[in-house]
mmCIF file of C-alpha atoms and ligand atoms in Angstrom:
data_model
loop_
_atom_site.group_PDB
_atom_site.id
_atom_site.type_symbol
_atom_site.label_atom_id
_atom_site.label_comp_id
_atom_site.label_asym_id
_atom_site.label_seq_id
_atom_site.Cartn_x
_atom_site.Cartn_y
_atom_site.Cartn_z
ATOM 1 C CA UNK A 1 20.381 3.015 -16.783
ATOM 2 C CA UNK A 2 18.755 4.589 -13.826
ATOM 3 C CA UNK A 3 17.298 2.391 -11.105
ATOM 4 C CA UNK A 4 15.075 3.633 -7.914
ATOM 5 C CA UNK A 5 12.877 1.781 -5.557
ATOM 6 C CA UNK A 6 10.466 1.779 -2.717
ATOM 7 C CA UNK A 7 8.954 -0.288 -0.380
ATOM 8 C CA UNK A 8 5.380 -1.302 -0.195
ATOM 9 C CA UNK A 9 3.258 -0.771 2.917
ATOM 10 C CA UNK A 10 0.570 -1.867 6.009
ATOM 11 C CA UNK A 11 -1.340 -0.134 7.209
ATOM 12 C CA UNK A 12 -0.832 -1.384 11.266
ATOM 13 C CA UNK A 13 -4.380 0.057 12.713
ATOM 14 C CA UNK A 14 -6.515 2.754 12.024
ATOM 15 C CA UNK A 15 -8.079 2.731 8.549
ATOM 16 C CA UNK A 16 -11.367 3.704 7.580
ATOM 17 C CA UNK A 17 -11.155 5.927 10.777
ATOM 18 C CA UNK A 18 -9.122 7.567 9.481
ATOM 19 C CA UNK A 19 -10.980 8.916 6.742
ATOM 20 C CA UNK A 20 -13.283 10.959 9.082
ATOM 21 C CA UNK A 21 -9.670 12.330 10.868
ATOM 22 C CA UNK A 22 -8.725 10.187 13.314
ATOM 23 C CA UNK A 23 -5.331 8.274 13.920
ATOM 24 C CA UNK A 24 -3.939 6.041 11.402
ATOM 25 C CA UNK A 25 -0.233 4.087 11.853
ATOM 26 C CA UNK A 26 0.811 2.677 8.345
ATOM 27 C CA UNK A 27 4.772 1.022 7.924
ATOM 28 C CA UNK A 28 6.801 0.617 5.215
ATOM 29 C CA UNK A 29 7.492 -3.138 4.545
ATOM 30 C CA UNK A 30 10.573 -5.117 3.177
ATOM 31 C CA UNK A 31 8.712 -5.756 -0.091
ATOM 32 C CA UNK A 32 9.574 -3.126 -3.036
ATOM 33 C CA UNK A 33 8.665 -2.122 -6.261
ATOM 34 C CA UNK A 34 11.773 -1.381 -8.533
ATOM 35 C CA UNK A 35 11.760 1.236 -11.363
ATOM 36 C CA UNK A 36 14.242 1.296 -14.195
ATOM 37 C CA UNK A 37 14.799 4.019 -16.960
ATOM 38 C CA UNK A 38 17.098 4.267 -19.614
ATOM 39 C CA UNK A 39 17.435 6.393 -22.665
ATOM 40 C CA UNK A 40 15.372 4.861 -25.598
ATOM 41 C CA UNK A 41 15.573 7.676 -28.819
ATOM 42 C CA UNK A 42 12.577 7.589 -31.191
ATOM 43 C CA UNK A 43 10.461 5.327 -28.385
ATOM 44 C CA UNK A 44 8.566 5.536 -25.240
ATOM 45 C CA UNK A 45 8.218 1.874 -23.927
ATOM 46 C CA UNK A 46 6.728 0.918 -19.978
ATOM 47 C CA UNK A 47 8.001 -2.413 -19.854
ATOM 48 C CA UNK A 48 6.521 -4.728 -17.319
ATOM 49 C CA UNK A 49 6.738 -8.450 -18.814
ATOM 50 C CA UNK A 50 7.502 -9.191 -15.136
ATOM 51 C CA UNK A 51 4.381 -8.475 -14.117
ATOM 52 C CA UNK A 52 3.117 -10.532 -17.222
ATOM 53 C CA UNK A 53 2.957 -7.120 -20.010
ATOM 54 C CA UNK A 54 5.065 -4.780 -22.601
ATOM 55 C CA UNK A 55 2.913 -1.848 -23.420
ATOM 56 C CA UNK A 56 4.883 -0.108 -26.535
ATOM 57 C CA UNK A 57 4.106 3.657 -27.347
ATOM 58 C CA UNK A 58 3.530 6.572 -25.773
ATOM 59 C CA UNK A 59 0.334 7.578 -23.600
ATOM 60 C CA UNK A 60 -1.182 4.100 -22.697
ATOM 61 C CA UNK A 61 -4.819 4.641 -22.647
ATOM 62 C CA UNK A 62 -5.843 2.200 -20.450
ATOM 63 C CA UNK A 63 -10.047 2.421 -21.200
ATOM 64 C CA UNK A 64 -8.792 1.396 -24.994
ATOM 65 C CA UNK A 65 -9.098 -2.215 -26.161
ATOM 66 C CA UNK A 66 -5.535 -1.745 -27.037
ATOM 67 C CA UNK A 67 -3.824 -2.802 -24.288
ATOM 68 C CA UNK A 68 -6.754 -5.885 -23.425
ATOM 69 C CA UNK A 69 -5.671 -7.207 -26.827
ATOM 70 C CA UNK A 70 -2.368 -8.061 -25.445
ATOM 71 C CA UNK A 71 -3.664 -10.328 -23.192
ATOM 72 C CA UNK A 72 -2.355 -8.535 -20.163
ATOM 73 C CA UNK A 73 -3.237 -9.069 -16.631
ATOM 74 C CA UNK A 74 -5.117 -6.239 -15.048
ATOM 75 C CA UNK A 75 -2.301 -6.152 -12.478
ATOM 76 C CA UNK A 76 -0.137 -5.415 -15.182
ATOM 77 C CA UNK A 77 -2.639 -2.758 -16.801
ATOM 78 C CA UNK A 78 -3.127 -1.289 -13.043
ATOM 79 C CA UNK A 79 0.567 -1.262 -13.020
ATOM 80 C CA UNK A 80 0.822 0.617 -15.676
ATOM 81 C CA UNK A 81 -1.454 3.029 -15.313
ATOM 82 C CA UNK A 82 0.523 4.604 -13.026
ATOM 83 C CA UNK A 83 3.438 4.651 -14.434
ATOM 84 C CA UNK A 84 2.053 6.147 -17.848
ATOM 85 C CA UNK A 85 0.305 8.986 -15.370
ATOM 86 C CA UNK A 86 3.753 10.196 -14.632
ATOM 87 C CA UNK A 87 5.595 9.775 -18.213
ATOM 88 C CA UNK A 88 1.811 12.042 -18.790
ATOM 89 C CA UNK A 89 2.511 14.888 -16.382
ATOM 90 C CA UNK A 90 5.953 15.289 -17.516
ATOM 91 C CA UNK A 91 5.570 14.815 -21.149
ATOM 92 C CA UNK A 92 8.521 12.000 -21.598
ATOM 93 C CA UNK A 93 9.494 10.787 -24.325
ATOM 94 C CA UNK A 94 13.180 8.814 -25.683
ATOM 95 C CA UNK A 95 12.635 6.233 -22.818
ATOM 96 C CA UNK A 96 12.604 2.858 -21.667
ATOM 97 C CA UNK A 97 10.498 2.669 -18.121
ATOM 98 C CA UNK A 98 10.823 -1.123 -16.512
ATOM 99 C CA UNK A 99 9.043 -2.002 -13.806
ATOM 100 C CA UNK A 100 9.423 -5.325 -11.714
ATOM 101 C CA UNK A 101 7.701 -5.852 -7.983
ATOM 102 C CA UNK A 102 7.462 -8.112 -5.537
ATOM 103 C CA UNK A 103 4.876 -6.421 -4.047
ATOM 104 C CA UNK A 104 1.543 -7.507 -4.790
ATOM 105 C CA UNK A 105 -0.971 -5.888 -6.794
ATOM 106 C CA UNK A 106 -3.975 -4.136 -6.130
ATOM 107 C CA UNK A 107 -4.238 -5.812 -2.463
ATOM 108 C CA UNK A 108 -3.904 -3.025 -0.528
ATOM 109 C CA UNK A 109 0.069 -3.354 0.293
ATOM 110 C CA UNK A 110 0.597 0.065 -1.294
ATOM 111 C CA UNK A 111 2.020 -1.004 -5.127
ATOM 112 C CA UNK A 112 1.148 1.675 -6.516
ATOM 113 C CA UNK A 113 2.605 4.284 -4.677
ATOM 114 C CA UNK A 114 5.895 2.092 -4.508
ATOM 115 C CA UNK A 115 5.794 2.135 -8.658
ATOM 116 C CA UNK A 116 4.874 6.562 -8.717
ATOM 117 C CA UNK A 117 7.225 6.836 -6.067
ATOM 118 C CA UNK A 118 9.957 4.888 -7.724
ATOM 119 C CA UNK A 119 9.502 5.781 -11.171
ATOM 120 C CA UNK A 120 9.899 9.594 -9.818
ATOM 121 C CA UNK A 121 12.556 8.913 -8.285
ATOM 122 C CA UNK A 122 14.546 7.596 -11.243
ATOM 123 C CA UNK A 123 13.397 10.239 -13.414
ATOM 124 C CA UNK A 124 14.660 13.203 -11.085
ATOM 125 C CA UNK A 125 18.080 11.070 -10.789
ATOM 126 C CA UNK A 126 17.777 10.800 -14.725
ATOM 127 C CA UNK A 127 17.191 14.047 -15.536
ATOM 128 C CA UNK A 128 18.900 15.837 -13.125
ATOM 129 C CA UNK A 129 15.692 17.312 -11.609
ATOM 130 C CA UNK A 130 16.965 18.117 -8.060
ATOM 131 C CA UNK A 131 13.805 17.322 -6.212
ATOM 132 C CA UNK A 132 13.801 16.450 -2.644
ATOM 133 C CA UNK A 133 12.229 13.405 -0.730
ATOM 134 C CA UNK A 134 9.542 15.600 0.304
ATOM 135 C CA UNK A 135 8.652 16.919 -3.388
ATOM 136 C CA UNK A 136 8.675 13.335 -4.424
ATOM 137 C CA UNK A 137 6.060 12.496 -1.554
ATOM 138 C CA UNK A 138 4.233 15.241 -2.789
ATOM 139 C CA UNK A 139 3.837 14.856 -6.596
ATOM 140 C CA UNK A 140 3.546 10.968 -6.075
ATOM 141 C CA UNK A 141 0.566 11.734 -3.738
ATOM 142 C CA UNK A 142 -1.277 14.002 -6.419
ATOM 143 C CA UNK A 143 -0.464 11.561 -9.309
ATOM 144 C CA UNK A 144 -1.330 8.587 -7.736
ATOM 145 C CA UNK A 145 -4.565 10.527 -6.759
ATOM 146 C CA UNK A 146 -4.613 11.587 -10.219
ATOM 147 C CA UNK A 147 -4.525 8.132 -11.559
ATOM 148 C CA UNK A 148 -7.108 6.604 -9.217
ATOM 149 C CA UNK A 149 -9.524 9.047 -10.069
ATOM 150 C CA UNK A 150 -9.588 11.657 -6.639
ATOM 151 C CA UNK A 151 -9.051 8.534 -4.201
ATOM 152 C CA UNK A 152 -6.343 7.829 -2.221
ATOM 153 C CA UNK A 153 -4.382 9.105 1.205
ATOM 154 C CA UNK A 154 -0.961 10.685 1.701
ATOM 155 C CA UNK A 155 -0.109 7.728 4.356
ATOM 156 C CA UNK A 156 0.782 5.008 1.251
ATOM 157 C CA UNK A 157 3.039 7.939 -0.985
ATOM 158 C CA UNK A 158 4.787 8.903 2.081
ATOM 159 C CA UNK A 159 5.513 5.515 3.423
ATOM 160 C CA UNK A 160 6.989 4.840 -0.299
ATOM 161 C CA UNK A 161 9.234 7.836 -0.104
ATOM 162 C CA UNK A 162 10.113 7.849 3.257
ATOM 163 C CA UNK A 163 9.797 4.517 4.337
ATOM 164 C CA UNK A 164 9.509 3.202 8.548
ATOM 165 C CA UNK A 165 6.825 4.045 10.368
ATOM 166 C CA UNK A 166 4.125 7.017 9.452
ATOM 167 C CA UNK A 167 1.111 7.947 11.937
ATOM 168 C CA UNK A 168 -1.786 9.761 10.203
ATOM 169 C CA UNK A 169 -4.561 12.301 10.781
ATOM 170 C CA UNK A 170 -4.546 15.753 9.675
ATOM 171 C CA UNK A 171 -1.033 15.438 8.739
ATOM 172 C CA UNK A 172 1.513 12.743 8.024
ATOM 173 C CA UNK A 173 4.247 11.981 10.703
ATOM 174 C CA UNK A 174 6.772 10.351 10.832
ATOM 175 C CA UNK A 175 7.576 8.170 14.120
ATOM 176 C CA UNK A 176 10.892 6.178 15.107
ATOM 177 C CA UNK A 177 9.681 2.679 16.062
ATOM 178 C CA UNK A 178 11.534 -0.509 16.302
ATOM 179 C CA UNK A 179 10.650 -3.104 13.445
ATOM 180 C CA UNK A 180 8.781 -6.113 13.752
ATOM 181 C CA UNK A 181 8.055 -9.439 12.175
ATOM 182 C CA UNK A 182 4.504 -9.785 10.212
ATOM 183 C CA UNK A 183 3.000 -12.375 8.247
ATOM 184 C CA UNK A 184 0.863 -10.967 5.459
ATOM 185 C CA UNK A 185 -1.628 -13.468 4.379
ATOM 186 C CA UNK A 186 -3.691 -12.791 1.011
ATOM 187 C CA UNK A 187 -7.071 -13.748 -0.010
ATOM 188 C CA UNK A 188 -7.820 -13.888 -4.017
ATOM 189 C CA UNK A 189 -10.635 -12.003 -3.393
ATOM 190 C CA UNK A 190 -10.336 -8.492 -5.192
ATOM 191 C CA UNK A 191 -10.041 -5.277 -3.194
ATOM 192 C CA UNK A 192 -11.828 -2.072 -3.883
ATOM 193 C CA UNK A 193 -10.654 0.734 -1.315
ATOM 194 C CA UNK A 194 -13.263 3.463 -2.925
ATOM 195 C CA UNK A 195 -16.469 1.212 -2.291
ATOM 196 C CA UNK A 196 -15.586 0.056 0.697
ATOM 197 C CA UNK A 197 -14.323 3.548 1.955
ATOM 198 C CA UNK A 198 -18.413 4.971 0.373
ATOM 199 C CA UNK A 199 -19.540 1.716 2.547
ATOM 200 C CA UNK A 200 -18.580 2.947 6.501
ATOM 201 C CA UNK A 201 -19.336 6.368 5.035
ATOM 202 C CA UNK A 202 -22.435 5.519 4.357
ATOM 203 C CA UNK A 203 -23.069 4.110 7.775
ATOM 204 C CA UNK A 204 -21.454 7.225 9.746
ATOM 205 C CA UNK A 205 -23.992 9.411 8.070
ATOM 206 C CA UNK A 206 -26.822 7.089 8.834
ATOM 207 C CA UNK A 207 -25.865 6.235 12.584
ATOM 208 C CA UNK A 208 -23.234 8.989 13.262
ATOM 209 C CA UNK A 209 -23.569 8.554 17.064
ATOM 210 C CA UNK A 210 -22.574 4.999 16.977
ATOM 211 C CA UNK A 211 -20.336 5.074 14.472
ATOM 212 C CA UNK A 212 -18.236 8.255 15.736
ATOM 213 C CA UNK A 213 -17.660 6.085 18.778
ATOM 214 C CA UNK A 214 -16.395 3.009 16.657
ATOM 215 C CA UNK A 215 -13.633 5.605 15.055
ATOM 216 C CA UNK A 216 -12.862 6.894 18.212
ATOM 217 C CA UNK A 217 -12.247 3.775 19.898
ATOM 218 C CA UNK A 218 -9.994 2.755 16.483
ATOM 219 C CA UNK A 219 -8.493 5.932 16.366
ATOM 220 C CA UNK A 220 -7.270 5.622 20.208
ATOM 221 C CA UNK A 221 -5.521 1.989 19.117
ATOM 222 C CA UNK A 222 -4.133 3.934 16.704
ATOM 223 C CA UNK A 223 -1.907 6.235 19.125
ATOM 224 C CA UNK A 224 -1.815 3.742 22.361
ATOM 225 C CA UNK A 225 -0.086 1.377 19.591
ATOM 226 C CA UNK A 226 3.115 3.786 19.130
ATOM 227 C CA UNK A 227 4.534 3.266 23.018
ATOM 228 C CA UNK A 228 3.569 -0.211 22.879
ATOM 229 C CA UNK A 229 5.506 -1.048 19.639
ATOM 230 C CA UNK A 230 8.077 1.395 21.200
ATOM 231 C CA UNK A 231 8.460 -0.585 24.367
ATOM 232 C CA UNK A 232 8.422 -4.211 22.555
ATOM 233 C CA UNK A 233 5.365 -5.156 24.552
ATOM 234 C CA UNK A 234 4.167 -7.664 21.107
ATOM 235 C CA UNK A 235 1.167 -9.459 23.793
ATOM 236 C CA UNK A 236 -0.530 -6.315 23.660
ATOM 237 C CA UNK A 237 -0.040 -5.028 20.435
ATOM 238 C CA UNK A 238 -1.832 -8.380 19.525
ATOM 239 C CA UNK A 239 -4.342 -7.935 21.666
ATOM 240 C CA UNK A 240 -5.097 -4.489 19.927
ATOM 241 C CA UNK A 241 -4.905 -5.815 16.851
ATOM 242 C CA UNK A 242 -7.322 -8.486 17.412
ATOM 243 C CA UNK A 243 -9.818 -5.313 19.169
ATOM 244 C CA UNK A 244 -9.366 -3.366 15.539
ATOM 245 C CA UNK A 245 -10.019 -6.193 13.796
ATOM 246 C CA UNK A 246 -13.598 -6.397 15.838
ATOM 247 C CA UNK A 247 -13.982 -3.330 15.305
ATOM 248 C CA UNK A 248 -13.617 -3.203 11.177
ATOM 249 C CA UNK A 249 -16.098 -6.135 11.368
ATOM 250 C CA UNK A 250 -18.709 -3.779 12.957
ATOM 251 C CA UNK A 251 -18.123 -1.484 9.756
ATOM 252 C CA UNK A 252 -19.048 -4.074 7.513
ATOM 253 C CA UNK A 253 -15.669 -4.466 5.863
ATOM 254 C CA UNK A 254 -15.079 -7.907 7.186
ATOM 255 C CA UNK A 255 -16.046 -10.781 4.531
ATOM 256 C CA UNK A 256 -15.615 -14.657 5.381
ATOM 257 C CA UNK A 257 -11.931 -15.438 3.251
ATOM 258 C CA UNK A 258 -10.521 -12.626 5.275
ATOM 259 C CA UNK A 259 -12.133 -14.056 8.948
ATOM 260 C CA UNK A 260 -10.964 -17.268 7.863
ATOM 261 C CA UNK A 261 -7.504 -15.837 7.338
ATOM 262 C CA UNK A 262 -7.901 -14.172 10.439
ATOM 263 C CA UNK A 263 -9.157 -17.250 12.817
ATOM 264 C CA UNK A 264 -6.290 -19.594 10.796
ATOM 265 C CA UNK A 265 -3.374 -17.426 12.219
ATOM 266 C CA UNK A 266 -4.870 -17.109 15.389
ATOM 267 C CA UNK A 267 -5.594 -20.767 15.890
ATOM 268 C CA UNK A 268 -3.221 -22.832 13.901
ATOM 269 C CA UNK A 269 -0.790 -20.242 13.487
ATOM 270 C CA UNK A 270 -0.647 -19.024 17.388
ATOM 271 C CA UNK A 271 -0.121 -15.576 16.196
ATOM 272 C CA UNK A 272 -0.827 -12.678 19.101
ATOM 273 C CA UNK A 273 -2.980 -10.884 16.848
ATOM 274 C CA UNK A 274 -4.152 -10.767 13.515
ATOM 275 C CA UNK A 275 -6.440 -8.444 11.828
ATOM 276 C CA UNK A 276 -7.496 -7.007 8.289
ATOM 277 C CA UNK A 277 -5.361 -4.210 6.796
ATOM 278 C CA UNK A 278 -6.377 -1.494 4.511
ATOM 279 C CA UNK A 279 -9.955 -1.364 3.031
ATOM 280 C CA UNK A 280 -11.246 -4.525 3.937
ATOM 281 C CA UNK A 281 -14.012 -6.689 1.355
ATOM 282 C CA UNK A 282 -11.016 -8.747 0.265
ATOM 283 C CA UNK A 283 -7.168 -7.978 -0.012
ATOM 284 C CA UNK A 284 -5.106 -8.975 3.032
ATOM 285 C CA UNK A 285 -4.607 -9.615 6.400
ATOM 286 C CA UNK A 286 -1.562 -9.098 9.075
ATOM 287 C CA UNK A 287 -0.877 -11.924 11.457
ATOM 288 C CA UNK A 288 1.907 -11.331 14.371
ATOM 289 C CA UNK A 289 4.203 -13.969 15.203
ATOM 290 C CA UNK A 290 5.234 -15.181 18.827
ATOM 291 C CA UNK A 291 8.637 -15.116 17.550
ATOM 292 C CA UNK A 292 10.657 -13.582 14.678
ATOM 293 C CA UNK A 293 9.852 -17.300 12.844
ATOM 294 C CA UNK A 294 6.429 -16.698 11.708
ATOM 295 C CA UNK A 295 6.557 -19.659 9.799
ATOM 296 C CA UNK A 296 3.956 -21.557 11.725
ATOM 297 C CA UNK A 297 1.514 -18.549 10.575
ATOM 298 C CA UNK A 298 2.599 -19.130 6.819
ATOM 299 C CA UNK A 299 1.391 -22.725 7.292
ATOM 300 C CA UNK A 300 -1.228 -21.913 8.593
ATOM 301 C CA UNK A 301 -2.844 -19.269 6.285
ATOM 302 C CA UNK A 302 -1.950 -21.638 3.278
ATOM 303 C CA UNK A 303 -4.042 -24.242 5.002
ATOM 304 C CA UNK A 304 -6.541 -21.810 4.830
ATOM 305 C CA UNK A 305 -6.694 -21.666 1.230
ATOM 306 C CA UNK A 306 -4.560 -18.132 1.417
ATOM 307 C CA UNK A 307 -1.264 -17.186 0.244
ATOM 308 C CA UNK A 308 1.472 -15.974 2.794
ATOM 309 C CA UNK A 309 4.748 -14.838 3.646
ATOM 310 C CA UNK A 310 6.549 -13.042 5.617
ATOM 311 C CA UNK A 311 7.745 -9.134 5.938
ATOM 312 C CA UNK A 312 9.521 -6.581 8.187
ATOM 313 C CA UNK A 313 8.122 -3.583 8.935
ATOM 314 C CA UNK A 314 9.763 -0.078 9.082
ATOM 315 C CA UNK A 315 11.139 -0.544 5.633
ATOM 316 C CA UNK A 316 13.382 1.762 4.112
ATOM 317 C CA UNK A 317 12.588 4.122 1.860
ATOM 318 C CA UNK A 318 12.728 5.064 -1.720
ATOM 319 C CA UNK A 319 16.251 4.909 -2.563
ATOM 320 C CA UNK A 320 18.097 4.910 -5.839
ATOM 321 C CA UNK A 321 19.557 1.061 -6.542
ATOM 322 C CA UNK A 322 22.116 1.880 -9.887
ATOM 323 C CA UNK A 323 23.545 5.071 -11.561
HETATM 324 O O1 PMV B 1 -6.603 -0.689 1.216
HETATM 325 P P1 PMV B 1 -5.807 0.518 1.080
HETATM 326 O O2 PMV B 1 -4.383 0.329 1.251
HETATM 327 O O3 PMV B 1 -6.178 1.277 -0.151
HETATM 328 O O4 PMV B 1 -6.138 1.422 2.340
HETATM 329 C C1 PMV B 1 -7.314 2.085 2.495
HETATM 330 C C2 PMV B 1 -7.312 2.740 3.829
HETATM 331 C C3 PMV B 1 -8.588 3.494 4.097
HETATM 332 O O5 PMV B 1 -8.461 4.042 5.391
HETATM 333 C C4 PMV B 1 -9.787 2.579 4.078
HETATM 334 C C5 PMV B 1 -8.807 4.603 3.078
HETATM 335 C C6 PMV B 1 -7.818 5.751 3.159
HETATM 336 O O6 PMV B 1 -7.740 6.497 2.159
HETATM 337 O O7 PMV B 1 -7.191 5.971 4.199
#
């Protein structure tokens, strides 16, 4: 048996901006997805009963009633969507692919680039592939594109493979920061990156003038951010956080669970900061903690009808668990 995994992700400030080019800083976070593949002749299995599905045979078509039938979860179908996109592209067969995560699905914390990342990297340490980190990055960016239908930045794919801290605009960066302590706090509500990413577009090519100036101003949080994390300075970086936050609400991605989130760790939880991360319309938020104990924010957020807990930024990344 092979084993690989990666870390999920955040994305700290900058996103929607940073669909139109400006800055983005995303982190790898101490939640990962783990991929397992062993030698199965005569079968192709993606086992995920973990993540509440077994999916037997080859080439899982996910529009087909077959998989419904089993009563899956659609985190479990989106799960393995992604990994039956790779087993696809390199036409596997003779294997047993099983998947477990503590990383949440579909709620913008970057699961499925931790799964394409992770199942890529057990196959090449399978199969004797010889690919380096940065072809991994690479095919698990066009795949996971692949399997989301064209949608979907290098920042998540390259935080799986390469884990810490990743800035974001033309290019994807690496930068050497020092970790913190978050508290990621969930609303059920679902989270759909492309609609919400065809919302602000929408509204920068209807008001481009005064939307331009809202990316700017995000973008600029986005790169004042990196010396202030670098210099431990966690007041301010709250105080950004809360300005991004203001400023995804005048996008329109804002919705009342996550401002409720939001207010809850501010108020209750006495975080510095808290703010939306990823697409927005549902999904989660980040909250930062006074001190490493965020455990007054946890409370909080669960108060508030959310689930919580708690994660380090500045993750590792992928990395191969078992020979
Ligand atoms: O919610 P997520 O993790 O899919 O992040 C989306 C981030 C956006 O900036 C809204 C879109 C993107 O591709 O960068």
């Amino acid at each position: 048996m092979t084993e690989a995994s990666a870390p999920g992700k955040v994305i700290l400030f900058g996103e929607h901006a940073v669909v139109s080019g400006y800055s983005a800083l995303g982190s790898a976070i101490s939640l990962r997805a783990k991929v397992a593949v062993n030698y199965l002749p005569g079968e192709t299995v993606i086992d995920a009963t973990d993540l509440g599905i077994a999916v037997k045979g080859f080439r899982v078509n996910l529009e087909s009633s077959q998989v419904t039938a089993i009563g899956s979860s659609r985190d479990a179908i989106l799960a393995t969507r992604y990994i039956s996109a790779v087993l696809n592209e390199y036409d596997i067969e003779d294997l047993c692919v099983k998947v477990e995560s503590d990383i949440p699905l579909a709620a913008g914390l970057g699961s499925s680039a931790a799964i394409v990342v992770a199942t890529l990297a057990a196959l090449n340490q399978h199969y004797g592939w010889g690919y380096s980190k940065e072809m991994i990055a690479m095919q698990a960016h066009r795949l996971e594109k692949l399997a989301q239908r064209g949608l979907g930045s290098p920042m998540d794919t390259a935080l799986a493979t390469f884990g810490g801290y990743q800035i974001l605009s033309e290019t994807v960066q690496s930068v050497e920061l020092p970790k913190l302590d978050l508290v990621i706090g969930l609303t059920e509500t679902a989270h759909d990156t492309r609609a919400e990413v065809e919302k602000v577009q929408k509204l920068y090519s209807l008001y481009p003038d005064v939307v331009s100036r809202i990316f700017e101003a995000i973008g600029g949080i986005s790169n004042r951010a990196v010396s202030i994390i670098e210099s431990g300075n966690l007041d301010e970086l709250g105080v950004l956080m809360n300005v991004n936050q203001g400023l995804l609400e005048a996008l329109g991605v804002g919705t009342r669970e996550l401002a409720e989130l939001v207010y809850a760790a501010r108020g209750a939880g006495s975080a510095l900061g808290a703010k939306l991360t990823g697409a927005g319309g549902g999904g989660c938020i980040i909250a930062l903690p006074s001190s490493e104990d965020g455990s007054t924010i946890v409370t909080a957020l669960k108060q508030a009808k959310g689930k919580a807990f708690l994660a380090k930024t500045g993750a590792e990344g992928v990395r191969i668990e078992s020979l």
